[in-house]
Amino acid sequence: MKALSGSRFNALWLLLMAVMIATRFKHFGDMLHLPDASMALFFLGGLYLRRHWTFVTMVLLAVALDWISISYAGVSAFCVTLAYSFLPLAYAVLWYAGRWYAPRVNHGALSLLGAFGVAVLAAVVSFAISNGSFYWLGGRYAQPHMTEYLSRLWQWGPLFVRTTISYVAVALVLHAVIVRVAWSSTAQQKEA
């Protein structure tokens, strides 16, 4: 897939940041709150935006949103421990998996299915990093051991991965629809 033009890059970057802001904390209350899309957005950012500085900016946005949530919106700081410093690594797994796969994306359904598969694998690794660092380094468990860790990994992992890949799946379907509409429009213009 070719790199996006400047205007498309900016529009998509603003859209990804807006979705992160909208889903990162419960500012509209429980009834209207969507699950956090941040992990999916990092994969999609890598897939479409690719630029390193954009990754850094999105990490800073995530940290700023967490700070605002804790400081002003009453969100618990339970997860903010030494392990929080591993979140950029968890985000990087997603971003750079998307970035790695980006040249393989074309107009075919098979390439989008491949992107989905890469997103699943990256989400699993990302969760293992974020959850593992929290469990082993977070200081929230008096005597951490592998059996308890694996139990918690299986308790929360499927939800995390399902949420992440659900957002990615929606984005890839939108990608396919947009490509199809653009291709159809181009074909009609050539016939005229």
Short mmCIF file of N, CA and C in Angstrom, two decimals:
data_model
loop_
_atom_site.label_atom_id
_atom_site.label_comp_id
_atom_site.label_asym_id
_atom_site.label_seq_id
_atom_site.Cartn_x
_atom_site.Cartn_y
_atom_site.Cartn_z
N MET A 1 0.85 -1.17 0.00
CA MET A 1 0.00 0.00 0.00
C MET A 1 0.89 1.23 0.00
N LYS A 2 0.55 2.17 -0.85
CA LYS A 2 1.30 3.41 -0.91
C LYS A 2 1.05 4.25 0.34
N ALA A 3 2.02 5.10 0.64
CA ALA A 3 1.84 6.04 1.75
C ALA A 3 0.70 7.00 1.41
N LEU A 4 0.02 7.46 2.42
CA LEU A 4 -1.11 8.38 2.22
C LEU A 4 -0.61 9.76 1.82
N SER A 5 -1.43 10.46 1.04
CA SER A 5 -1.13 11.85 0.70
C SER A 5 -1.22 12.68 1.97
N GLY A 6 -0.68 13.88 1.93
CA GLY A 6 -0.66 14.75 3.11
C GLY A 6 -2.04 15.00 3.71
N SER A 7 -3.02 15.31 2.88
CA SER A 7 -4.36 15.60 3.40
C SER A 7 -5.03 14.33 3.95
N ARG A 8 -4.86 13.22 3.29
CA ARG A 8 -5.43 11.95 3.79
C ARG A 8 -4.73 11.52 5.08
N PHE A 9 -3.42 11.70 5.12
CA PHE A 9 -2.67 11.38 6.33
C PHE A 9 -3.21 12.18 7.51
N ASN A 10 -3.33 13.51 7.33
CA ASN A 10 -3.80 14.39 8.40
C ASN A 10 -5.23 14.04 8.83
N ALA A 11 -6.10 13.76 7.86
CA ALA A 11 -7.49 13.43 8.18
C ALA A 11 -7.56 12.12 8.97
N LEU A 12 -6.81 11.13 8.55
CA LEU A 12 -6.83 9.85 9.26
C LEU A 12 -6.20 9.99 10.64
N TRP A 13 -5.12 10.73 10.74
CA TRP A 13 -4.46 10.92 12.04
C TRP A 13 -5.41 11.61 13.01
N LEU A 14 -6.10 12.64 12.55
CA LEU A 14 -7.08 13.34 13.40
C LEU A 14 -8.23 12.41 13.80
N LEU A 15 -8.67 11.57 12.86
CA LEU A 15 -9.73 10.61 13.16
C LEU A 15 -9.28 9.61 14.23
N LEU A 16 -8.07 9.07 14.09
CA LEU A 16 -7.57 8.11 15.08
C LEU A 16 -7.45 8.75 16.45
N MET A 17 -6.95 9.97 16.50
CA MET A 17 -6.84 10.66 17.79
C MET A 17 -8.23 10.95 18.38
N ALA A 18 -9.19 11.32 17.54
CA ALA A 18 -10.55 11.58 18.03
C ALA A 18 -11.18 10.31 18.60
N VAL A 19 -10.96 9.19 17.95
CA VAL A 19 -11.50 7.92 18.45
C VAL A 19 -10.82 7.56 19.77
N MET A 20 -9.51 7.81 19.88
CA MET A 20 -8.83 7.54 21.15
C MET A 20 -9.42 8.39 22.26
N ILE A 21 -9.61 9.67 21.99
CA ILE A 21 -10.18 10.56 23.00
C ILE A 21 -11.59 10.11 23.38
N ALA A 22 -12.37 9.71 22.40
CA ALA A 22 -13.76 9.32 22.65
C ALA A 22 -13.89 8.02 23.43
N THR A 23 -12.91 7.12 23.30
CA THR A 23 -13.04 5.80 23.93
C THR A 23 -12.11 5.57 25.11
N ARG A 24 -11.17 6.45 25.35
CA ARG A 24 -10.15 6.20 26.38
C ARG A 24 -10.69 6.32 27.80
N PHE A 25 -11.64 7.19 28.03
CA PHE A 25 -12.22 7.28 29.37
C PHE A 25 -13.71 7.59 29.26
N LYS A 26 -14.42 7.37 30.37
CA LYS A 26 -15.88 7.44 30.38
C LYS A 26 -16.38 8.87 30.62
N HIS A 27 -16.18 9.74 29.69
CA HIS A 27 -16.63 11.12 29.88
C HIS A 27 -18.11 11.30 29.53
N PHE A 28 -18.74 10.33 28.87
CA PHE A 28 -20.17 10.41 28.57
C PHE A 28 -21.00 9.52 29.49
N GLY A 29 -20.36 8.82 30.41
CA GLY A 29 -21.08 7.92 31.31
C GLY A 29 -21.08 6.49 30.77
N ASP A 30 -21.52 5.56 31.59
CA ASP A 30 -21.49 4.14 31.24
C ASP A 30 -22.37 3.78 30.05
N MET A 31 -23.52 4.42 29.92
CA MET A 31 -24.46 4.05 28.87
C MET A 31 -23.92 4.32 27.46
N LEU A 32 -23.11 5.32 27.30
CA LEU A 32 -22.62 5.69 25.98
C LEU A 32 -21.14 5.36 25.78
N HIS A 33 -20.55 4.64 26.71
CA HIS A 33 -19.12 4.40 26.65
C HIS A 33 -18.80 3.18 25.77
N LEU A 34 -17.94 3.40 24.80
CA LEU A 34 -17.44 2.31 23.98
C LEU A 34 -16.16 1.78 24.62
N PRO A 35 -15.82 0.52 24.39
CA PRO A 35 -14.55 0.00 24.91
C PRO A 35 -13.37 0.78 24.35
N ASP A 36 -12.31 0.85 25.12
CA ASP A 36 -11.10 1.57 24.72
C ASP A 36 -10.56 1.00 23.41
N ALA A 37 -10.41 1.87 22.44
CA ALA A 37 -9.93 1.47 21.12
C ALA A 37 -8.43 1.70 20.95
N SER A 38 -7.74 2.13 21.98
CA SER A 38 -6.34 2.54 21.85
C SER A 38 -5.44 1.50 21.20
N MET A 39 -5.54 0.26 21.66
CA MET A 39 -4.65 -0.77 21.11
C MET A 39 -4.90 -0.97 19.61
N ALA A 40 -6.15 -1.01 19.21
CA ALA A 40 -6.46 -1.14 17.79
C ALA A 40 -5.95 0.07 17.01
N LEU A 41 -6.06 1.25 17.61
CA LEU A 41 -5.62 2.47 16.94
C LEU A 41 -4.12 2.48 16.71
N PHE A 42 -3.38 1.88 17.64
CA PHE A 42 -1.93 1.80 17.42
C PHE A 42 -1.62 0.86 16.25
N PHE A 43 -2.33 -0.25 16.14
CA PHE A 43 -2.11 -1.12 14.98
C PHE A 43 -2.48 -0.40 13.69
N LEU A 44 -3.65 0.23 13.68
CA LEU A 44 -4.10 0.93 12.47
C LEU A 44 -3.19 2.11 12.14
N GLY A 45 -2.70 2.80 13.17
CA GLY A 45 -1.74 3.88 12.93
C GLY A 45 -0.49 3.38 12.25
N GLY A 46 0.02 2.25 12.70
CA GLY A 46 1.19 1.67 12.06
C GLY A 46 0.90 1.24 10.63
N LEU A 47 -0.29 0.70 10.42
CA LEU A 47 -0.67 0.21 9.09
C LEU A 47 -0.82 1.35 8.09
N TYR A 48 -1.43 2.45 8.53
CA TYR A 48 -1.74 3.53 7.59
C TYR A 48 -0.83 4.76 7.70
N LEU A 49 -0.46 5.13 8.91
CA LEU A 49 0.31 6.37 9.08
C LEU A 49 1.81 6.14 9.03
N ARG A 50 2.27 5.10 9.71
CA ARG A 50 3.65 4.58 9.66
C ARG A 50 4.73 5.47 10.25
N ARG A 51 4.57 6.76 10.30
CA ARG A 51 5.66 7.65 10.71
C ARG A 51 5.95 7.50 12.20
N HIS A 52 7.23 7.46 12.53
CA HIS A 52 7.65 7.26 13.92
C HIS A 52 7.16 8.38 14.83
N TRP A 53 7.25 9.62 14.36
CA TRP A 53 6.84 10.75 15.20
C TRP A 53 5.35 10.68 15.51
N THR A 54 4.57 10.10 14.61
CA THR A 54 3.14 9.96 14.86
C THR A 54 2.89 8.95 15.98
N PHE A 55 3.69 7.89 15.99
CA PHE A 55 3.60 6.91 17.08
C PHE A 55 3.89 7.59 18.42
N VAL A 56 4.96 8.35 18.48
CA VAL A 56 5.33 9.03 19.72
C VAL A 56 4.21 9.99 20.16
N THR A 57 3.65 10.72 19.22
CA THR A 57 2.57 11.65 19.54
C THR A 57 1.35 10.92 20.09
N MET A 58 1.03 9.77 19.51
CA MET A 58 -0.13 9.01 19.99
C MET A 58 0.13 8.42 21.38
N VAL A 59 1.37 8.01 21.66
CA VAL A 59 1.70 7.55 23.01
C VAL A 59 1.52 8.70 24.00
N LEU A 60 2.01 9.86 23.64
CA LEU A 60 1.86 11.03 24.53
C LEU A 60 0.39 11.39 24.74
N LEU A 61 -0.41 11.26 23.70
CA LEU A 61 -1.84 11.51 23.83
C LEU A 61 -2.47 10.50 24.81
N ALA A 62 -2.10 9.24 24.69
CA ALA A 62 -2.64 8.21 25.59
C ALA A 62 -2.27 8.52 27.04
N VAL A 63 -1.03 8.90 27.27
CA VAL A 63 -0.58 9.24 28.63
C VAL A 63 -1.34 10.47 29.14
N ALA A 64 -1.49 11.47 28.30
CA ALA A 64 -2.20 12.69 28.70
C ALA A 64 -3.66 12.37 29.04
N LEU A 65 -4.29 11.53 28.25
CA LEU A 65 -5.68 11.15 28.53
C LEU A 65 -5.79 10.38 29.84
N ASP A 66 -4.82 9.52 30.11
CA ASP A 66 -4.83 8.80 31.39
C ASP A 66 -4.67 9.77 32.55
N TRP A 67 -3.77 10.72 32.40
CA TRP A 67 -3.54 11.71 33.46
C TRP A 67 -4.81 12.53 33.71
N ILE A 68 -5.45 12.96 32.64
CA ILE A 68 -6.70 13.73 32.78
C ILE A 68 -7.78 12.86 33.43
N SER A 69 -7.87 11.61 33.01
CA SER A 69 -8.87 10.70 33.58
C SER A 69 -8.69 10.52 35.08
N ILE A 70 -7.46 10.35 35.49
CA ILE A 70 -7.16 10.13 36.91
C ILE A 70 -7.28 11.42 37.71
N SER A 71 -6.75 12.50 37.15
CA SER A 71 -6.74 13.77 37.88
C SER A 71 -8.08 14.47 37.95
N TYR A 72 -8.88 14.37 36.89
CA TYR A 72 -10.09 15.18 36.82
C TYR A 72 -11.39 14.40 36.62
N ALA A 73 -11.31 13.16 36.16
CA ALA A 73 -12.54 12.42 35.87
C ALA A 73 -12.82 11.31 36.88
N GLY A 74 -12.00 11.21 37.92
CA GLY A 74 -12.27 10.25 38.96
C GLY A 74 -11.93 8.81 38.64
N VAL A 75 -11.16 8.57 37.59
CA VAL A 75 -10.76 7.21 37.24
C VAL A 75 -9.68 6.76 38.22
N SER A 76 -9.74 5.52 38.63
CA SER A 76 -8.78 4.97 39.59
C SER A 76 -7.38 4.93 39.01
N ALA A 77 -6.40 5.16 39.85
CA ALA A 77 -4.99 5.08 39.45
C ALA A 77 -4.40 3.70 39.76
N PHE A 78 -5.25 2.71 39.97
CA PHE A 78 -4.81 1.37 40.35
C PHE A 78 -3.76 0.80 39.38
N CYS A 79 -3.93 1.05 38.10
CA CYS A 79 -3.03 0.46 37.10
C CYS A 79 -1.75 1.27 36.88
N VAL A 80 -1.66 2.43 37.48
CA VAL A 80 -0.46 3.25 37.29
C VAL A 80 0.58 2.84 38.32
N THR A 81 1.47 2.00 37.86
CA THR A 81 2.57 1.48 38.67
C THR A 81 3.83 1.54 37.81
N LEU A 82 4.88 0.93 38.29
CA LEU A 82 6.10 0.80 37.48
C LEU A 82 5.78 0.15 36.13
N ALA A 83 4.82 -0.75 36.13
CA ALA A 83 4.45 -1.46 34.90
C ALA A 83 3.91 -0.53 33.82
N TYR A 84 3.37 0.62 34.20
CA TYR A 84 2.84 1.57 33.22
C TYR A 84 3.92 1.97 32.21
N SER A 85 5.16 1.95 32.65
CA SER A 85 6.26 2.32 31.74
C SER A 85 6.45 1.30 30.62
N PHE A 86 5.80 0.14 30.72
CA PHE A 86 5.89 -0.86 29.65
C PHE A 86 4.81 -0.68 28.59
N LEU A 87 3.85 0.21 28.82
CA LEU A 87 2.80 0.42 27.82
C LEU A 87 3.34 0.90 26.48
N PRO A 88 4.31 1.81 26.43
CA PRO A 88 4.84 2.17 25.10
C PRO A 88 5.38 0.96 24.33
N LEU A 89 5.96 0.01 25.03
CA LEU A 89 6.43 -1.21 24.36
C LEU A 89 5.25 -2.02 23.84
N ALA A 90 4.19 -2.14 24.65
CA ALA A 90 2.99 -2.85 24.21
C ALA A 90 2.37 -2.15 23.00
N TYR A 91 2.33 -0.81 23.04
CA TYR A 91 1.82 -0.06 21.90
C TYR A 91 2.72 -0.23 20.67
N ALA A 92 4.03 -0.24 20.90
CA ALA A 92 4.98 -0.38 19.78
C ALA A 92 4.81 -1.70 19.06
N VAL A 93 4.52 -2.77 19.79
CA VAL A 93 4.29 -4.07 19.15
C VAL A 93 3.17 -3.94 18.12
N LEU A 94 2.10 -3.28 18.51
CA LEU A 94 0.96 -3.10 17.60
C LEU A 94 1.31 -2.17 16.44
N TRP A 95 1.90 -1.03 16.76
CA TRP A 95 2.23 -0.05 15.73
C TRP A 95 3.19 -0.65 14.68
N TYR A 96 4.25 -1.25 15.16
CA TYR A 96 5.27 -1.73 14.22
C TYR A 96 4.87 -3.04 13.53
N ALA A 97 3.94 -3.78 14.09
CA ALA A 97 3.36 -4.92 13.36
C ALA A 97 2.54 -4.38 12.19
N GLY A 98 1.74 -3.34 12.44
CA GLY A 98 0.98 -2.72 11.36
C GLY A 98 1.90 -2.10 10.32
N ARG A 99 2.92 -1.45 10.78
CA ARG A 99 3.89 -0.81 9.86
C ARG A 99 4.61 -1.86 9.02
N TRP A 100 4.96 -2.98 9.65
CA TRP A 100 5.63 -4.07 8.93
C TRP A 100 4.71 -4.64 7.86
N TYR A 101 3.43 -4.78 8.17
CA TYR A 101 2.51 -5.40 7.22
C TYR A 101 2.03 -4.43 6.14
N ALA A 102 2.12 -3.15 6.35
CA ALA A 102 1.57 -2.14 5.44
C ALA A 102 1.96 -2.34 3.97
N PRO A 103 3.22 -2.65 3.63
CA PRO A 103 3.56 -2.82 2.21
C PRO A 103 2.86 -4.02 1.56
N ARG A 104 2.31 -4.91 2.35
CA ARG A 104 1.65 -6.11 1.84
C ARG A 104 0.16 -5.88 1.57
N VAL A 105 -0.36 -4.73 2.01
CA VAL A 105 -1.79 -4.45 1.82
C VAL A 105 -2.00 -3.97 0.39
N ASN A 106 -2.94 -4.63 -0.28
CA ASN A 106 -3.34 -4.19 -1.62
C ASN A 106 -4.87 -4.18 -1.67
N HIS A 107 -5.43 -4.25 -2.82
CA HIS A 107 -6.88 -4.15 -2.95
C HIS A 107 -7.59 -5.48 -2.72
N GLY A 108 -6.85 -6.53 -2.50
CA GLY A 108 -7.46 -7.85 -2.36
C GLY A 108 -7.91 -8.18 -0.94
N ALA A 109 -8.94 -9.00 -0.88
CA ALA A 109 -9.47 -9.43 0.42
C ALA A 109 -8.44 -10.25 1.18
N LEU A 110 -7.61 -10.99 0.47
CA LEU A 110 -6.60 -11.83 1.13
C LEU A 110 -5.59 -10.98 1.89
N SER A 111 -5.21 -9.84 1.34
CA SER A 111 -4.24 -8.99 2.04
C SER A 111 -4.86 -8.37 3.29
N LEU A 112 -6.16 -8.05 3.23
CA LEU A 112 -6.84 -7.53 4.41
C LEU A 112 -7.02 -8.62 5.47
N LEU A 113 -7.26 -9.84 5.02
CA LEU A 113 -7.33 -10.96 5.95
C LEU A 113 -5.97 -11.18 6.62
N GLY A 114 -4.90 -11.00 5.85
CA GLY A 114 -3.55 -11.08 6.42
C GLY A 114 -3.32 -9.99 7.46
N ALA A 115 -3.80 -8.78 7.18
CA ALA A 115 -3.67 -7.68 8.15
C ALA A 115 -4.42 -8.03 9.43
N PHE A 116 -5.59 -8.64 9.29
CA PHE A 116 -6.36 -9.06 10.45
C PHE A 116 -5.59 -10.10 11.26
N GLY A 117 -4.98 -11.07 10.59
CA GLY A 117 -4.18 -12.09 11.28
C GLY A 117 -2.99 -11.49 12.01
N VAL A 118 -2.31 -10.55 11.38
CA VAL A 118 -1.18 -9.88 12.03
C VAL A 118 -1.68 -9.09 13.24
N ALA A 119 -2.84 -8.47 13.12
CA ALA A 119 -3.41 -7.72 14.25
C ALA A 119 -3.72 -8.64 15.42
N VAL A 120 -4.23 -9.84 15.14
CA VAL A 120 -4.51 -10.80 16.22
C VAL A 120 -3.22 -11.17 16.93
N LEU A 121 -2.20 -11.52 16.18
CA LEU A 121 -0.92 -11.90 16.80
C LEU A 121 -0.31 -10.74 17.58
N ALA A 122 -0.34 -9.56 17.00
CA ALA A 122 0.21 -8.38 17.69
C ALA A 122 -0.57 -8.08 18.96
N ALA A 123 -1.90 -8.24 18.92
CA ALA A 123 -2.72 -7.99 20.11
C ALA A 123 -2.38 -8.97 21.23
N VAL A 124 -2.14 -10.23 20.87
CA VAL A 124 -1.77 -11.23 21.87
C VAL A 124 -0.44 -10.87 22.52
N VAL A 125 0.55 -10.52 21.71
CA VAL A 125 1.87 -10.16 22.25
C VAL A 125 1.77 -8.87 23.07
N SER A 126 1.03 -7.90 22.57
CA SER A 126 0.86 -6.64 23.29
C SER A 126 0.21 -6.87 24.65
N PHE A 127 -0.82 -7.70 24.68
CA PHE A 127 -1.47 -7.99 25.95
C PHE A 127 -0.52 -8.71 26.90
N ALA A 128 0.25 -9.65 26.38
CA ALA A 128 1.21 -10.36 27.25
C ALA A 128 2.20 -9.38 27.88
N ILE A 129 2.61 -8.38 27.12
CA ILE A 129 3.55 -7.38 27.66
C ILE A 129 2.87 -6.51 28.72
N SER A 130 1.71 -5.96 28.38
CA SER A 130 1.05 -5.05 29.32
C SER A 130 0.56 -5.79 30.56
N ASN A 131 -0.04 -6.94 30.38
CA ASN A 131 -0.55 -7.70 31.51
C ASN A 131 0.59 -8.30 32.32
N GLY A 132 1.59 -8.83 31.64
CA GLY A 132 2.73 -9.43 32.34
C GLY A 132 3.50 -8.42 33.16
N SER A 133 3.72 -7.25 32.59
CA SER A 133 4.45 -6.22 33.35
C SER A 133 3.64 -5.78 34.56
N PHE A 134 2.30 -5.66 34.39
CA PHE A 134 1.47 -5.27 35.53
C PHE A 134 1.50 -6.35 36.62
N TYR A 135 1.39 -7.59 36.21
CA TYR A 135 1.36 -8.66 37.20
C TYR A 135 2.69 -8.80 37.93
N TRP A 136 3.79 -8.83 37.17
CA TRP A 136 5.09 -9.11 37.78
C TRP A 136 5.75 -7.88 38.40
N LEU A 137 5.49 -6.69 37.86
CA LEU A 137 6.18 -5.49 38.33
C LEU A 137 5.27 -4.47 39.01
N GLY A 138 3.97 -4.68 38.95
CA GLY A 138 3.03 -3.69 39.44
C GLY A 138 2.93 -3.58 40.95
N GLY A 139 3.42 -4.57 41.67
CA GLY A 139 3.37 -4.52 43.12
C GLY A 139 1.97 -4.71 43.70
N ARG A 140 1.04 -5.17 42.92
CA ARG A 140 -0.34 -5.36 43.37
C ARG A 140 -0.61 -6.78 43.90
N TYR A 141 0.33 -7.68 43.67
CA TYR A 141 0.17 -9.07 44.09
C TYR A 141 1.30 -9.42 45.05
N ALA A 142 0.93 -9.85 46.25
CA ALA A 142 1.92 -10.06 47.31
C ALA A 142 2.96 -11.11 46.95
N GLN A 143 2.51 -12.22 46.42
CA GLN A 143 3.44 -13.30 46.06
C GLN A 143 3.10 -13.81 44.67
N PRO A 144 3.53 -13.08 43.66
CA PRO A 144 3.19 -13.50 42.30
C PRO A 144 3.81 -14.86 41.95
N HIS A 145 3.04 -15.67 41.25
CA HIS A 145 3.57 -16.95 40.78
C HIS A 145 2.92 -17.28 39.44
N MET A 146 3.55 -18.17 38.70
CA MET A 146 3.18 -18.44 37.32
C MET A 146 1.74 -18.96 37.19
N THR A 147 1.28 -19.79 38.09
CA THR A 147 -0.07 -20.33 38.00
C THR A 147 -1.11 -19.22 38.08
N GLU A 148 -0.94 -18.31 39.02
CA GLU A 148 -1.89 -17.20 39.15
C GLU A 148 -1.79 -16.28 37.92
N TYR A 149 -0.57 -16.05 37.46
CA TYR A 149 -0.40 -15.19 36.28
C TYR A 149 -1.12 -15.79 35.07
N LEU A 150 -0.92 -17.08 34.82
CA LEU A 150 -1.57 -17.72 33.67
C LEU A 150 -3.09 -17.68 33.81
N SER A 151 -3.57 -17.83 35.03
CA SER A 151 -5.01 -17.73 35.28
C SER A 151 -5.53 -16.35 34.91
N ARG A 152 -4.82 -15.32 35.32
CA ARG A 152 -5.23 -13.94 35.00
C ARG A 152 -5.06 -13.64 33.51
N LEU A 153 -4.02 -14.20 32.92
CA LEU A 153 -3.79 -14.02 31.48
C LEU A 153 -4.99 -14.56 30.70
N TRP A 154 -5.45 -15.74 31.06
CA TRP A 154 -6.60 -16.34 30.36
C TRP A 154 -7.90 -15.68 30.75
N GLN A 155 -7.96 -15.07 31.92
CA GLN A 155 -9.17 -14.38 32.35
C GLN A 155 -9.39 -13.11 31.53
N TRP A 156 -8.35 -12.33 31.34
CA TRP A 156 -8.48 -11.02 30.69
C TRP A 156 -8.04 -11.00 29.24
N GLY A 157 -7.17 -11.89 28.84
CA GLY A 157 -6.62 -11.88 27.49
C GLY A 157 -7.65 -11.94 26.37
N PRO A 158 -8.58 -12.90 26.42
CA PRO A 158 -9.56 -12.97 25.33
C PRO A 158 -10.38 -11.69 25.15
N LEU A 159 -10.77 -11.06 26.26
CA LEU A 159 -11.52 -9.80 26.17
C LEU A 159 -10.68 -8.71 25.51
N PHE A 160 -9.43 -8.60 25.94
CA PHE A 160 -8.53 -7.60 25.38
C PHE A 160 -8.36 -7.81 23.87
N VAL A 161 -8.03 -9.05 23.50
CA VAL A 161 -7.78 -9.35 22.09
C VAL A 161 -9.06 -9.17 21.28
N ARG A 162 -10.19 -9.62 21.80
CA ARG A 162 -11.46 -9.49 21.09
C ARG A 162 -11.81 -8.02 20.85
N THR A 163 -11.62 -7.19 21.86
CA THR A 163 -11.92 -5.76 21.71
C THR A 163 -11.02 -5.14 20.65
N THR A 164 -9.73 -5.43 20.74
CA THR A 164 -8.77 -4.87 19.78
C THR A 164 -9.09 -5.30 18.36
N ILE A 165 -9.30 -6.60 18.15
CA ILE A 165 -9.51 -7.06 16.78
C ILE A 165 -10.90 -6.70 16.26
N SER A 166 -11.85 -6.44 17.16
CA SER A 166 -13.17 -5.99 16.69
C SER A 166 -13.04 -4.62 16.03
N TYR A 167 -12.32 -3.72 16.68
CA TYR A 167 -12.09 -2.40 16.07
C TYR A 167 -11.29 -2.53 14.77
N VAL A 168 -10.27 -3.38 14.77
CA VAL A 168 -9.47 -3.56 13.55
C VAL A 168 -10.34 -4.13 12.44
N ALA A 169 -11.20 -5.09 12.76
CA ALA A 169 -12.07 -5.69 11.74
C ALA A 169 -12.98 -4.63 11.12
N VAL A 170 -13.56 -3.77 11.95
CA VAL A 170 -14.42 -2.70 11.43
C VAL A 170 -13.62 -1.79 10.50
N ALA A 171 -12.41 -1.43 10.91
CA ALA A 171 -11.57 -0.55 10.08
C ALA A 171 -11.21 -1.21 8.76
N LEU A 172 -10.90 -2.50 8.79
CA LEU A 172 -10.53 -3.19 7.54
C LEU A 172 -11.73 -3.36 6.62
N VAL A 173 -12.92 -3.56 7.17
CA VAL A 173 -14.12 -3.61 6.34
C VAL A 173 -14.37 -2.24 5.71
N LEU A 174 -14.20 -1.18 6.49
CA LEU A 174 -14.33 0.18 5.93
C LEU A 174 -13.30 0.41 4.83
N HIS A 175 -12.08 -0.07 5.05
CA HIS A 175 -11.03 0.03 4.03
C HIS A 175 -11.50 -0.64 2.74
N ALA A 176 -12.03 -1.86 2.85
CA ALA A 176 -12.49 -2.60 1.67
C ALA A 176 -13.62 -1.87 0.96
N VAL A 177 -14.55 -1.30 1.72
CA VAL A 177 -15.68 -0.57 1.12
C VAL A 177 -15.18 0.69 0.42
N ILE A 178 -14.29 1.43 1.06
CA ILE A 178 -13.76 2.65 0.46
C ILE A 178 -12.99 2.33 -0.82
N VAL A 179 -12.19 1.29 -0.80
CA VAL A 179 -11.44 0.89 -2.00
C VAL A 179 -12.40 0.48 -3.11
N ARG A 180 -13.44 -0.27 -2.76
CA ARG A 180 -14.41 -0.73 -3.75
C ARG A 180 -15.14 0.46 -4.38
N VAL A 181 -15.57 1.41 -3.55
CA VAL A 181 -16.27 2.60 -4.06
C VAL A 181 -15.34 3.43 -4.94
N ALA A 182 -14.10 3.62 -4.49
CA ALA A 182 -13.14 4.39 -5.28
C ALA A 182 -12.85 3.69 -6.61
N TRP A 183 -12.69 2.38 -6.58
CA TRP A 183 -12.42 1.62 -7.81
C TRP A 183 -13.59 1.70 -8.76
N SER A 184 -14.80 1.58 -8.22
CA SER A 184 -16.01 1.66 -9.04
C SER A 184 -16.15 3.05 -9.67
N SER A 185 -15.86 4.08 -8.89
CA SER A 185 -15.93 5.45 -9.38
C SER A 185 -14.91 5.68 -10.50
N THR A 186 -13.70 5.16 -10.31
CA THR A 186 -12.65 5.31 -11.32
C THR A 186 -13.03 4.58 -12.60
N ALA A 187 -13.59 3.38 -12.46
CA ALA A 187 -14.01 2.60 -13.63
C ALA A 187 -15.10 3.31 -14.41
N GLN A 188 -16.04 3.93 -13.70
CA GLN A 188 -17.12 4.67 -14.37
C GLN A 188 -16.59 5.90 -15.10
N GLN A 189 -15.60 6.57 -14.51
CA GLN A 189 -15.02 7.74 -15.15
C GLN A 189 -14.28 7.35 -16.42
N LYS A 190 -13.62 6.19 -16.44
CA LYS A 190 -12.90 5.73 -17.62
C LYS A 190 -13.87 5.38 -18.74
N GLU A 191 -15.04 4.86 -18.39
CA GLU A 191 -16.02 4.48 -19.40
C GLU A 191 -16.66 5.70 -20.04
N ALA A 192 -16.72 6.81 -19.28
CA ALA A 192 -17.41 8.01 -19.78
C ALA A 192 -16.58 8.81 -20.72
#
